[in-house]
Coordinates of C-alpha atoms and ligand atoms in Angstrom, one line a residue:
X2 CA 10.9 36.0 -32.9
X3 CA 9.0 38.2 -30.3
X4 CA 9.4 41.9 -30.0
X5 CA 9.8 43.8 -26.7
X6 CA 9.4 47.4 -25.9
X7 CA 9.9 49.5 -22.7
X8 CA 9.3 53.1 -21.7
X9 CA 10.1 55.3 -18.7
X10 CA 9.4 59.0 -18.8
X11 CA 6.4 61.4 -18.6
X12 CA 4.4 60.3 -21.5
X13 CA 1.4 57.8 -21.5
X14 CA 3.7 54.8 -21.2
X15 CA 1.1 52.3 -22.3
X16 CA 0.4 54.2 -25.5
X17 CA 4.2 54.5 -26.3
X18 CA 4.7 50.8 -25.7
X19 CA 1.7 49.8 -27.7
X20 CA 2.7 51.9 -30.7
X21 CA 6.2 50.4 -30.4
X22 CA 4.7 46.9 -30.5
X23 CA 2.8 47.8 -33.6
X24 CA 6.1 48.5 -35.3
X25 CA 7.4 45.1 -34.1
X26 CA 4.4 42.9 -34.8
X27 CA 6.3 41.4 -37.7
X28 CA 8.5 39.7 -35.1
X29 CA 5.5 37.6 -33.8
X30 CA 1.8 37.8 -33.5
X31 CA 0.6 34.8 -31.5
X32 CA -0.3 37.0 -28.5
X33 CA 0.7 40.4 -27.0
X34 CA 0.7 42.0 -23.6
X35 CA 1.7 45.1 -21.6
X36 CA 2.6 45.6 -17.9
X37 CA 2.7 49.1 -16.3
X38 CA 3.4 50.4 -12.9
X39 CA 0.3 52.1 -11.6
X40 CA 0.0 53.5 -8.1
X41 CA 2.7 51.1 -6.8
X42 CA 1.0 48.1 -8.3
X43 CA 1.7 46.1 -11.4
X44 CA -1.2 46.2 -13.9
X45 CA -1.2 43.7 -16.8
X46 CA -3.2 43.4 -20.0
X47 CA -2.7 40.4 -22.3
X48 CA -4.6 39.1 -25.3
X49 CA -4.2 36.1 -27.6
X50 CA -3.7 36.8 -31.3
X51 CA -2.7 40.0 -33.0
X52 CA -2.3 43.4 -31.4
X53 CA -5.8 44.4 -32.5
X54 CA -7.1 42.2 -29.7
X55 CA -4.8 43.8 -27.1
X56 CA -5.9 47.2 -28.4
X57 CA -9.5 46.4 -27.6
X58 CA -8.5 45.1 -24.2
X59 CA -6.6 48.3 -23.5
X60 CA -9.5 50.5 -24.7
X61 CA -11.8 48.8 -22.3
X62 CA -9.3 48.7 -19.4
X63 CA -6.8 51.5 -19.9
X64 CA -3.9 51.8 -17.5
X65 CA -2.5 55.3 -16.7
X66 CA 1.2 55.0 -16.2
X67 CA 4.6 56.6 -17.1
X68 CA 6.5 53.3 -16.9
X69 CA 5.6 50.2 -19.0
X70 CA 7.0 47.2 -20.8
X71 CA 5.3 45.2 -23.6
X72 CA 5.7 42.1 -25.7
X73 CA 4.5 40.6 -29.0
X74 CA 5.0 36.8 -29.1
X75 CA 6.0 34.2 -31.5
X76 CA 5.3 31.0 -29.5
X77 CA 8.2 28.7 -28.8
X78 CA 7.5 27.1 -25.3
X79 CA 3.8 26.8 -24.7
X80 CA 0.9 27.2 -27.2
X81 CA -0.5 30.7 -28.0
X82 CA -2.8 31.4 -25.0
X83 CA -3.5 34.1 -22.5
X84 CA -1.6 32.2 -19.8
X85 CA 1.4 31.9 -21.9
X86 CA 1.3 35.5 -23.2
X87 CA 3.9 37.8 -21.8
X88 CA 4.4 39.7 -19.4
X89 CA 5.0 37.1 -16.7
X90 CA 5.1 37.7 -13.0
X91 CA 6.7 36.2 -9.9
X92 CA 4.4 34.5 -7.4
X93 CA 3.7 37.7 -5.4
X94 CA 3.1 39.9 -8.5
X95 CA 5.9 42.2 -7.4
X96 CA 8.1 41.6 -10.4
X97 CA 7.1 41.4 -14.1
X98 CA 9.1 40.5 -17.1
X99 CA 9.0 40.4 -20.9
X100 CA 11.5 38.2 -22.7
X101 CA 12.6 37.3 -26.3
X102 CA 14.8 34.3 -26.7
X103 CA 14.9 30.8 -25.2
X104 CA 16.1 29.7 -21.7
X105 CA 17.6 26.3 -22.6
X106 CA 17.9 25.0 -19.0
X107 CA 14.4 26.1 -18.0
X108 CA 13.2 22.6 -17.1
X109 CA 16.0 22.1 -14.6
X110 CA 15.5 25.6 -13.1
X111 CA 11.7 25.0 -13.0
X112 CA 12.1 21.8 -11.1
X113 CA 14.3 23.5 -8.5
X114 CA 11.8 26.4 -8.2
X115 CA 9.0 23.9 -7.8
X116 CA 10.8 22.3 -4.9
X117 CA 10.9 25.7 -3.2
X118 CA 7.1 25.7 -3.4
X119 CA 6.8 28.3 -6.2
X120 CA 3.7 27.9 -8.4
X121 CA 3.8 28.4 -12.1
X122 CA 1.0 29.9 -14.1
X123 CA 2.3 29.3 -17.7
X124 CA 4.1 26.7 -19.7
X125 CA 6.7 29.2 -20.8
X126 CA 10.5 29.1 -20.2
X127 CA 10.3 32.9 -19.4
X128 CA 8.3 32.4 -16.2
X129 CA 11.3 30.8 -14.5
X130 CA 13.1 34.1 -14.9
X131 CA 10.4 35.9 -13.0
X132 CA 10.6 33.4 -10.1
X133 CA 14.4 33.4 -10.1
X134 CA 14.4 37.2 -9.8
X135 CA 12.0 36.9 -6.9
X136 CA 14.3 34.3 -5.3
X137 CA 17.3 36.7 -5.4
X138 CA 15.5 39.9 -4.7
X139 CA 16.5 41.6 -1.5
X140 CA 15.8 45.3 -2.4
X141 CA 18.1 45.6 -5.4
X142 CA 16.4 44.6 -8.7
X143 CA 19.6 45.1 -10.7
X144 CA 21.5 42.5 -8.5
X145 CA 18.6 40.1 -8.6
X146 CA 18.5 40.2 -12.4
X147 CA 22.3 39.8 -12.5
X148 CA 22.2 36.7 -10.3
X149 CA 19.3 35.3 -12.3
X150 CA 21.2 35.6 -15.5
X151 CA 24.2 33.9 -14.1
X152 CA 22.1 30.8 -13.6
X153 CA 20.5 30.6 -17.1
X154 CA 21.7 29.1 -20.4
X155 CA 20.3 30.3 -23.6
X156 CA 19.4 33.6 -25.3
X157 CA 17.5 36.6 -24.0
X158 CA 16.5 40.2 -24.5
X159 CA 14.4 41.1 -21.5
X160 CA 12.9 44.0 -19.6
X161 CA 12.0 43.8 -15.9
X162 CA 9.9 46.0 -13.7
X163 CA 9.5 45.8 -9.9
X164 CA 6.8 47.5 -8.0
X165 CA 9.2 48.3 -5.1
X166 CA 11.6 50.2 -7.5
X167 CA 9.2 52.1 -9.7
X168 CA 11.9 54.5 -11.0
X169 CA 13.7 52.0 -13.3
X170 CA 13.5 49.3 -15.9
X171 CA 16.2 46.7 -15.9
X172 CA 17.0 45.2 -19.2
X173 CA 19.6 42.7 -20.6
X174 CA 20.6 41.0 -23.8
X175 CA 22.4 37.9 -24.9
X176 CA 22.3 36.6 -28.5
X177 CA 19.1 38.5 -29.4
X178 CA 19.0 42.2 -30.1
X179 CA 18.0 45.0 -27.7
X180 CA 18.4 48.7 -28.3
X181 CA 18.1 51.6 -25.9
X182 CA 16.5 54.8 -27.3
X183 CA 17.9 57.9 -25.6
X184 CA 15.4 60.8 -25.0
X185 CA 15.3 63.9 -22.8
X186 CA 13.8 63.1 -19.4
X187 CA 12.7 59.8 -20.9
X188 CA 14.2 56.6 -22.2
X189 CA 13.1 53.8 -24.5
X190 CA 13.9 50.1 -25.0
X191 CA 13.1 48.0 -28.1
X192 CA 14.0 44.9 -30.0
X193 CA 14.4 46.9 -33.3
X194 CA 14.9 50.4 -34.6
X195 CA 11.5 51.2 -36.1
X196 CA 9.8 51.1 -32.7
X197 CA 12.1 53.9 -31.5
X198 CA 12.2 56.1 -34.6
X199 CA 9.0 58.2 -33.8
X200 CA 10.7 59.3 -30.5
X201 CA 14.5 59.4 -31.0
X202 CA 17.3 58.7 -33.4
X203 CA 20.0 58.4 -30.7
X204 CA 20.4 54.8 -29.9
X205 CA 22.7 52.5 -28.0
X206 CA 23.0 48.9 -29.1
X207 CA 23.5 46.6 -26.1
X208 CA 26.2 44.0 -26.5
X209 CA 26.0 40.3 -25.5
X210 CA 26.0 40.0 -21.7
X211 CA 25.1 43.6 -21.1
X212 CA 22.6 44.5 -18.3
X213 CA 21.3 48.0 -18.2
X214 CA 19.5 50.1 -15.6
X215 CA 17.2 52.5 -17.4
X216 CA 15.8 55.5 -15.5
X217 CA 14.1 58.6 -16.9
X218 CA 17.2 60.7 -16.8
X219 CA 20.0 58.2 -17.4
X220 CA 21.1 54.8 -18.4
X221 CA 23.9 52.7 -16.9
X222 CA 25.2 49.6 -18.5
X223 CA 27.2 46.8 -16.9
X224 CA 28.6 43.5 -18.0
X225 CA 27.3 40.3 -16.5
X226 CA 29.8 40.7 -13.6
X227 CA 28.5 44.1 -12.7
X228 CA 31.4 46.1 -14.1
X229 CA 30.3 49.3 -15.7
X230 CA 30.8 49.4 -19.5
X231 CA 30.5 52.2 -22.0
X232 CA 28.6 51.7 -25.3
X233 CA 28.8 54.1 -28.1
X234 CA 25.6 56.2 -28.9
X235 CA 24.7 55.9 -32.6
X236 CA 22.6 58.4 -34.5
X237 CA 20.2 56.6 -36.9
X238 CA 19.3 58.3 -40.1
X239 CA 16.5 56.0 -41.2
X240 CA 13.4 57.9 -42.0
X241 CA 10.5 57.1 -39.6
X242 CA 8.1 57.2 -42.6
X243 CA 10.0 54.3 -44.1
X244 CA 8.4 52.2 -41.4
X245 CA 4.9 53.3 -42.4
X246 CA 2.7 51.9 -45.2
X247 CA 2.6 55.2 -47.0
X248 CA -0.8 54.6 -48.6
X249 CA -0.1 51.1 -49.8
X250 CA -2.5 48.3 -48.7
X251 CA 0.4 46.2 -47.3
X252 CA 4.0 46.7 -46.3
X253 CA 4.9 43.9 -48.8
X254 CA 3.5 45.9 -51.7
X255 CA 5.1 49.1 -50.6
X256 CA 8.4 47.3 -50.2
X257 CA 8.1 45.7 -53.7
X258 CA 7.6 49.2 -55.1
X259 CA 10.5 50.7 -53.2
X260 CA 13.0 48.5 -55.0
X261 CA 14.2 51.0 -57.6
X262 CA 15.1 53.3 -54.7
X263 CA 16.5 50.6 -52.4
X264 CA 18.7 49.2 -55.1
X265 CA 19.9 52.7 -56.0
X266 CA 20.5 53.5 -52.3
X267 CA 22.6 50.4 -52.0
X268 CA 24.9 51.1 -54.9
X269 CA 25.0 54.9 -54.6
X270 CA 28.6 56.0 -53.8
X271 CA 29.9 52.5 -54.4
X272 CA 29.9 52.3 -58.2
X273 CA 31.3 54.7 -60.8
X274 CA 30.2 53.7 -64.3
X275 CA 32.3 56.3 -66.1
X276 CA 35.5 55.1 -64.5
X277 CA 34.5 51.5 -64.4
X278 CA 35.3 51.5 -60.7
X279 CA 33.7 50.2 -57.5
X280 CA 34.5 51.4 -54.1
X281 CA 33.4 49.7 -50.9
X282 CA 34.8 51.7 -48.0
X283 CA 33.7 49.1 -45.4
X284 CA 35.8 46.2 -46.7
X285 CA 39.1 46.1 -44.9
X286 CA 40.3 43.0 -46.8
X287 CA 43.5 44.1 -48.7
X288 CA 44.3 42.9 -52.2
X289 CA 47.1 40.8 -50.7
X290 CA 44.7 39.1 -48.3
X291 CA 42.2 38.6 -51.0
X292 CA 44.7 36.9 -53.3
X293 CA 45.2 34.3 -50.6
X294 CA 41.5 33.4 -50.3
X295 CA 41.2 29.9 -51.6
X296 CA 37.5 29.5 -51.2
X297 CA 34.3 31.4 -50.2
X298 CA 31.5 29.9 -48.2
X299 CA 28.3 31.9 -48.5
X300 CA 26.1 31.0 -45.6
X301 CA 22.5 32.2 -45.1
X302 CA 18.9 31.1 -44.6
X303 CA 15.7 31.4 -46.7
X304 CA 15.6 34.3 -49.1
X305 CA 19.1 35.4 -48.1
X306 CA 20.3 31.9 -49.0
X307 CA 18.7 32.4 -52.5
X308 CA 20.6 35.7 -52.8
X309 CA 23.8 33.7 -52.0
X310 CA 23.0 31.1 -54.7
X311 CA 23.0 33.9 -57.3
X312 CA 26.1 35.5 -55.9
X313 CA 28.1 32.3 -56.3
X314 CA 28.1 32.9 -60.1
X315 CA 29.5 36.4 -59.6
X316 CA 32.3 35.5 -57.2
X317 CA 33.3 32.7 -59.6
X318 CA 33.0 34.6 -62.8
X319 CA 34.3 38.0 -61.8
X320 CA 36.8 37.2 -59.0
X321 CA 37.6 33.6 -60.0
X322 CA 37.2 32.3 -56.4
X323 CA 35.6 28.9 -55.9
X324 CA 32.4 29.5 -54.0
X325 CA 30.0 27.2 -52.1
X326 CA 26.6 28.3 -50.8
X327 CA 25.2 26.6 -47.7
X328 CA 22.1 26.8 -45.6
X329 CA 23.2 28.0 -42.2
X330 CA 21.4 25.4 -40.1
X331 CA 23.3 22.7 -42.1
X332 CA 26.7 24.4 -42.3
X333 CA 27.0 24.9 -38.5
X334 CA 26.5 21.2 -37.6
X335 CA 28.8 19.6 -40.1
X336 CA 32.6 20.0 -40.1
X337 CA 33.4 22.3 -42.9
X338 CA 37.1 22.7 -43.6
X339 CA 37.8 26.2 -42.5
X340 CA 41.1 28.1 -42.1
X341 CA 42.5 31.6 -42.4
X342 CA 42.4 31.4 -46.2
X343 CA 38.7 30.8 -46.3
X344 CA 36.2 33.7 -46.5
X345 CA 32.9 33.1 -44.8
X346 CA 30.3 35.5 -46.1
X347 CA 27.0 35.6 -44.2
X348 CA 23.9 37.2 -45.7
X349 CA 21.1 38.3 -43.4
X350 CA 18.5 41.1 -43.6
X351 CA 18.0 41.1 -39.9
X352 CA 21.6 40.3 -39.0
X353 CA 20.1 38.3 -36.1
X354 CA 19.1 34.9 -37.6
X355 CA 20.4 32.4 -35.0
X356 CA 21.8 29.8 -37.4
X357 CA 23.6 32.3 -39.6
X358 CA 25.0 34.0 -36.5
X359 CA 26.3 30.7 -35.3
X360 CA 27.9 30.0 -38.7
X361 CA 29.6 33.4 -38.4
X362 CA 30.9 32.5 -35.0
X363 CA 32.1 29.1 -36.2
X364 CA 34.0 30.9 -39.0
X365 CA 35.6 33.2 -36.5
X366 CA 36.6 30.4 -34.2
X367 CA 38.5 28.9 -37.2
X368 CA 40.2 32.2 -38.0
X369 CA 38.4 32.6 -41.3
X370 CA 38.0 36.0 -42.9
X371 CA 34.4 37.2 -42.5
X372 CA 32.1 39.5 -44.2
X373 CA 28.4 40.1 -43.4
X374 CA 25.9 41.5 -45.8
X375 CA 23.1 43.0 -43.5
X376 CA 20.3 45.4 -43.7
X377 CA 19.7 46.1 -40.0
X378 CA 22.2 48.6 -38.6
X379 CA 23.9 47.6 -35.4
X380 CA 22.7 44.0 -35.7
X381 CA 24.7 41.2 -34.0
X382 CA 26.2 40.0 -37.3
X383 CA 27.3 43.5 -38.3
X384 CA 29.0 43.9 -35.0
X385 CA 30.7 40.5 -34.9
X386 CA 31.8 40.2 -38.4
X387 CA 35.2 41.6 -39.3
X388 CA 33.6 43.4 -42.3
X389 CA 30.0 44.4 -42.9
X390 CA 28.4 45.8 -46.0
X391 CA 25.0 47.3 -45.4
X392 CA 22.2 47.1 -47.9
X393 CA 20.6 50.5 -47.7
X394 CA 17.0 49.2 -48.0
X395 CA 15.5 50.9 -44.9
X396 CA 13.4 48.8 -42.5
X397 CA 11.7 45.8 -44.1
X398 CA 8.5 45.1 -42.2
X399 CA 6.6 42.7 -44.5
X400 CA 7.5 39.2 -43.3
X401 CA 8.1 38.0 -46.8
X402 CA 11.4 39.5 -47.9
X403 CA 11.4 41.5 -51.1
X404 CA 13.5 44.7 -51.2
X405 CA 16.1 43.1 -48.9
X406 CA 16.6 40.4 -51.5
X407 CA 17.3 42.8 -54.4
X408 CA 19.4 44.9 -52.0
X409 CA 21.5 41.8 -51.1
X410 CA 22.0 41.0 -54.8
X411 CA 23.1 44.5 -55.4
X412 CA 25.6 44.5 -52.5
X413 CA 27.0 41.1 -53.4
X414 CA 27.4 42.0 -57.1
X415 CA 29.4 45.1 -56.1
X416 CA 31.5 43.0 -53.7
X417 CA 32.3 40.5 -56.4
X418 CA 33.3 43.3 -58.7
X419 CA 35.4 44.8 -55.9
X420 CA 37.2 41.5 -55.5
X421 CA 37.8 41.2 -59.2
X422 CA 39.3 44.7 -59.2
X423 CA 41.6 43.9 -56.4
X424 CA 42.6 40.6 -57.8
X425 CA 42.9 42.0 -61.4
X426 CA 40.6 39.2 -62.8
X427 CA 38.5 41.5 -64.9
X428 CA 39.7 44.0 -67.5
X429 CA 38.6 47.6 -67.3
X430 CA 36.1 47.3 -70.2
X431 CA 34.5 44.3 -68.7
X432 CA 34.2 46.0 -65.3
X433 CA 32.7 49.0 -67.0
X434 CA 30.1 46.8 -68.8
X435 CA 29.0 45.1 -65.6
X436 CA 28.8 48.3 -63.6
X437 CA 26.6 49.9 -66.2
X438 CA 24.3 46.9 -66.1
X439 CA 23.8 47.5 -62.4
X440 CA 23.4 51.2 -62.9
X441 CA 20.4 50.5 -65.2
X442 CA 18.6 48.1 -62.9
X443 CA 16.5 50.7 -61.0
X444 CA 14.9 52.0 -64.2
X445 CA 14.3 48.5 -65.5
X446 CA 12.6 47.5 -62.2
X447 CA 10.4 50.6 -62.5
X448 CA 9.4 49.5 -66.0
X449 CA 8.4 46.1 -64.6
X450 CA 6.4 47.6 -61.7
X451 CA 4.3 49.4 -64.3
X452 CA 3.0 46.0 -65.4
X453 CA 1.5 45.3 -62.0
X454 CA -2.1 45.5 -63.3
X455 CA -1.4 42.9 -65.9
X456 CA 0.3 40.7 -63.3
X457 CA -2.8 41.1 -61.1
X458 CA -4.9 39.8 -64.0
X459 CA -2.7 36.7 -64.3
X460 CA -2.9 36.2 -60.6
X461 CA -6.7 36.1 -60.8
X462 CA -6.5 33.3 -63.4
X463 CA -4.1 31.3 -61.2
X464 CA -5.4 31.9 -57.7
X465 CA -7.7 28.8 -57.6
X466 CA -4.8 26.4 -58.4
X467 CA -3.4 24.4 -55.6
X468 CA 0.1 23.6 -56.7
X469 CA 2.7 25.4 -58.8
X470 CA 6.0 24.7 -60.4
X471 CA 8.7 27.4 -60.8
X472 CA 11.4 26.7 -63.4
X473 CA 14.6 28.4 -64.0
X474 CA 18.2 27.6 -65.0
X475 CA 21.7 28.9 -64.5
X476 CA 21.5 32.2 -62.6
X477 CA 17.7 32.1 -62.7
X478 CA 17.4 28.8 -60.9
X479 CA 17.7 30.7 -57.6
X480 CA 15.1 33.2 -58.8
X481 CA 12.8 30.2 -59.4
X482 CA 13.4 29.0 -55.9
X483 CA 12.8 32.5 -54.5
X484 CA 9.6 32.9 -56.5
X485 CA 8.2 29.6 -55.2
X486 CA 9.2 30.5 -51.6
X487 CA 7.3 33.9 -51.9
X488 CA 4.2 32.1 -53.1
X489 CA 4.2 29.4 -50.5
X490 CA 4.9 31.6 -47.5
X491 CA 2.2 34.2 -48.1
X492 CA -0.5 32.1 -49.9
X493 CA -0.1 28.7 -48.2
X494 CA -0.1 27.1 -51.7
X495 CA 2.3 24.4 -52.6
X496 CA 5.0 25.7 -54.9
X497 CA 8.1 24.1 -55.9
X498 CA 11.2 25.7 -57.5
X499 CA 13.2 23.5 -59.7
X500 CA 16.2 23.6 -62.0
X501 CA 14.5 23.2 -65.4
X502 CA 17.1 20.8 -66.8
X503 CA 16.6 18.5 -63.8
X504 CA 12.8 18.1 -64.4
X505 CA 13.1 15.0 -66.6
X506 CA 14.9 13.2 -63.9
X507 CA 11.7 12.7 -61.9
X508 CA 9.5 15.8 -61.1
X509 CA 8.1 15.9 -64.6
X510 CA 5.8 13.1 -63.5
X511 CA 4.0 15.6 -61.3
X512 CA 2.9 17.8 -64.2
X513 CA -0.7 17.7 -65.4
X514 CA -3.2 20.4 -66.5
X515 CA -3.8 21.4 -62.9
X516 CA -0.2 22.4 -62.3
X517 CA 0.7 25.8 -63.7
X518 CA 4.3 26.3 -64.6
X519 CA 6.0 29.6 -64.0
X520 CA 9.1 29.6 -66.2
X521 CA 11.9 32.1 -66.3
X522 CA 12.9 32.2 -70.0
X523 CA 14.9 35.5 -70.4
X524 CA 17.7 35.8 -72.9
X525 CA 20.8 34.0 -71.6
X526 CA 23.4 31.4 -72.6
X527 CA 20.9 28.7 -71.6
X528 CA 18.0 30.3 -73.4
X529 CA 17.5 27.5 -76.0
X530 CA 17.9 24.9 -73.3
X531 CA 15.2 26.3 -71.1
X532 CA 12.8 26.7 -74.0
X533 CA 13.3 23.0 -74.7
X534 CA 12.7 22.2 -71.0
X535 CA 9.5 24.3 -71.1
X536 CA 8.3 22.5 -74.2
X537 CA 8.8 19.2 -72.4
X538 CA 6.7 20.4 -69.5
X539 CA 4.1 21.9 -71.7
X540 CA 3.7 18.7 -73.6
X541 CA 2.5 17.1 -70.3
X542 CA -0.5 19.5 -70.1
X543 CA 0.8 22.3 -67.8
X544 CA -0.1 25.9 -68.6
X545 CA 3.1 27.9 -68.9
X546 CA 3.4 31.5 -67.7
X547 CA 6.8 32.7 -68.9
X548 CA 8.9 35.6 -67.8
X549 CA 10.5 36.7 -71.1
X550 CA 12.4 39.7 -72.5
X551 CA 10.7 42.4 -74.5
X552 CA 12.8 41.4 -77.5
X553 CA 11.5 37.8 -77.4
X554 CA 7.9 38.4 -78.6
X555 CA 8.4 35.6 -81.2
X556 CA 8.2 33.0 -78.4
X557 CA 5.0 34.4 -77.0
X558 CA 2.8 32.0 -78.8
X559 CA 4.6 29.1 -77.2
X560 CA 3.3 30.1 -73.8
X561 CA -0.2 30.5 -72.2
X562 CA 0.9 33.9 -70.9
X563 CA 4.1 35.9 -71.0
X564 CA 5.3 38.7 -68.7
X565 CA 7.8 40.8 -70.7
X566 CA 10.6 42.4 -68.8
X567 CA 13.4 44.6 -70.1
X568 CA 16.5 42.9 -71.4
X569 CA 19.7 42.8 -69.4
X570 CA 23.0 40.9 -69.4
X571 CA 22.0 37.5 -68.1
X572 CA 24.6 37.8 -65.3
X573 CA 22.4 40.3 -63.5
X574 CA 18.9 39.2 -64.7
X575 CA 17.7 37.7 -61.4
X576 CA 17.4 41.3 -60.1
X577 CA 14.7 41.7 -62.7
X578 CA 13.1 38.3 -63.1
X579 CA 12.3 38.2 -59.3
X580 CA 10.1 41.4 -59.5
X581 CA 7.1 39.8 -61.4
X582 CA 7.4 36.7 -59.2
X583 CA 7.1 38.9 -56.1
X584 CA 4.1 40.7 -57.5
X585 CA 2.4 37.4 -58.6
X586 CA 2.8 35.9 -55.1
X587 CA 1.5 39.2 -53.5
X588 CA -1.6 39.3 -55.7
X589 CA -2.4 35.6 -55.4
X590 CA -2.2 36.0 -51.6
X591 CA -4.5 39.0 -51.5
X592 CA -7.0 37.3 -53.8
X593 CA -7.1 34.4 -51.4
X594 CA -7.6 36.7 -48.5
X595 CA -4.4 35.7 -46.7
X596 CA -2.6 37.9 -44.3
X597 CA 0.2 39.1 -46.6
X598 CA 2.3 41.0 -44.1
X599 CA 2.0 38.5 -41.2
X600 CA 1.6 35.0 -42.7
X601 CA 0.7 32.2 -40.3
X602 CA 3.4 30.5 -38.4
X603 CA 6.2 32.9 -39.5
X604 CA 8.1 35.7 -37.9
X605 CA 10.5 38.2 -39.5
X606 CA 13.6 37.7 -37.4
X607 CA 14.3 34.0 -36.6
X608 CA 16.4 34.4 -33.5
X609 CA 15.9 30.8 -32.4
X610 CA 17.5 27.7 -33.9
Ligands
F6R9 C1 11.4 34.8 -46.7 C2 12.1 35.3 -45.6 C3 13.0 34.3 -44.8 C4 14.3 35.0 -44.4 C5 15.1 34.1 -43.5 C6 16.5 34.7 -43.2 O1 10.6 35.8 -47.3 O2 12.0 36.4 -45.2 O3 13.2 33.2 -45.5 O4 15.0 35.3 -45.6 O5 14.4 33.9 -42.3 O6 16.3 36.0 -42.6 P1 17.5 37.0 -42.5 O7 17.8 37.5 -43.9 O8 17.1 38.1 -41.6 O9 18.7 36.2 -41.9

């Protein structure tokens, strides 16, 4: 939800900020803008739509400057338009701001500012911040920002420039991420790591309530009351190239093809197939504490929620702990029964999703044990949770989550095995068997990826259809939900994921020859059941495209098309069945000419409720 970048140093600041925004465009692409200090004046360029439009604007009207801030917007308050595009200024154009987040009391503040005769140029909540800073400014920008923030409720990551103090950028964060990149004779600010990687690997993650003064040579961080605070500098090992397309047409395709590596990176050093042991250094929960856990709540949104639905089977089967899976936006507003013997496990690629973060905080308020499974290093959830397991997927840029999903499944599977080991609920030979199953996953994913041409062919036959049904059962019910989500979010086609056994209780009425059925029918304990469910659907005229195992060729004639994938224990099969579904969604989207990496109305990191 919006990306911000700032730079102060001796480079071409507008270029640095623009390149940073390109790395953050996944966070929003309704409009973009840059403000720079230029001969003691503030110069602004803003354009509606994607960054390509801002690029044209900048080429025609370049600004030479060593200090700049920029923003790429996902609209919340006010439609996507040039007036509502950031940066926003005060009434005298002395102060300029970019902001990610929501100022919840902006109407009340705006009314007060109106009464003082201040005129607003946009419909945004952000503009009140520029006017408040102006109101409090008496020659000290830091103090004016501090006073302003003491008046606002809501969330923010922001950067502010003032033409009277050209040697600094003031920035601050609450609830949404902001990172400082430390250079030599230059410093950087950004919402996310990839924007900083081309310049520095030394980063400081601001904490909630931090306000920082960023000069060329130094940074100084204070809390909201102005008391200086120290924040640890972290060295980030992510490869800058991981944030590039690397010859692939889209980030999504690159990320689908990265999965053998990202899964392996996530389990490397954590599983030992020969000894049948797992080792997760990050989990501080002792065996004694674990034995007291009476229930696990897995809480997440979207794709991460689907990973949670799969993981429920593992925590129950391996560790024998009753597990419930909840959508974060529902969980946080009911009154779940929480206490110190409940483990709340949040899953989030970004580690910043507002509802999931709120669920984590609710868990902490109720003294629950907490674990976060995150991909983004230094994210809010990873800092606030008592325990964090990182998925080592590298930056995921495509808005549709792919490698993060399989990375999450991998981390959750290992975690469930770790719990089982600590609780003694699996014997050594069983542990060994399950660990070997995971060990073999990267090779099996590679084998499926080799079928991409064939899946493209199927996509060509399906792309003109308007509505799709995805069927799965047992562990692969969540894979069916995830497959349908992938298709709808990047192709704008209606797709419904359903538990195959539930079809006959209503949805079967929808099926006719215009509705293709994508069915997951790999070998499992419910194999015969799902075959019968598919037969029921097929009898109503729907063409069936089935994901089957190599060893099940005998069922091929039952289906219009089959996609054969390597066999695995059914307990881990969603890590494989999801791969053809990701490819199918990707190809249908490209055939329809949709914007795969930046689908309409979406943003990668949902930091608003
Ligand atoms: C779908 C997708 C979203 C995210 C959801 C949660 O492809 O990417 O559904 O999974 O917004 O995001 P995180 O995992 O960052 O909390």
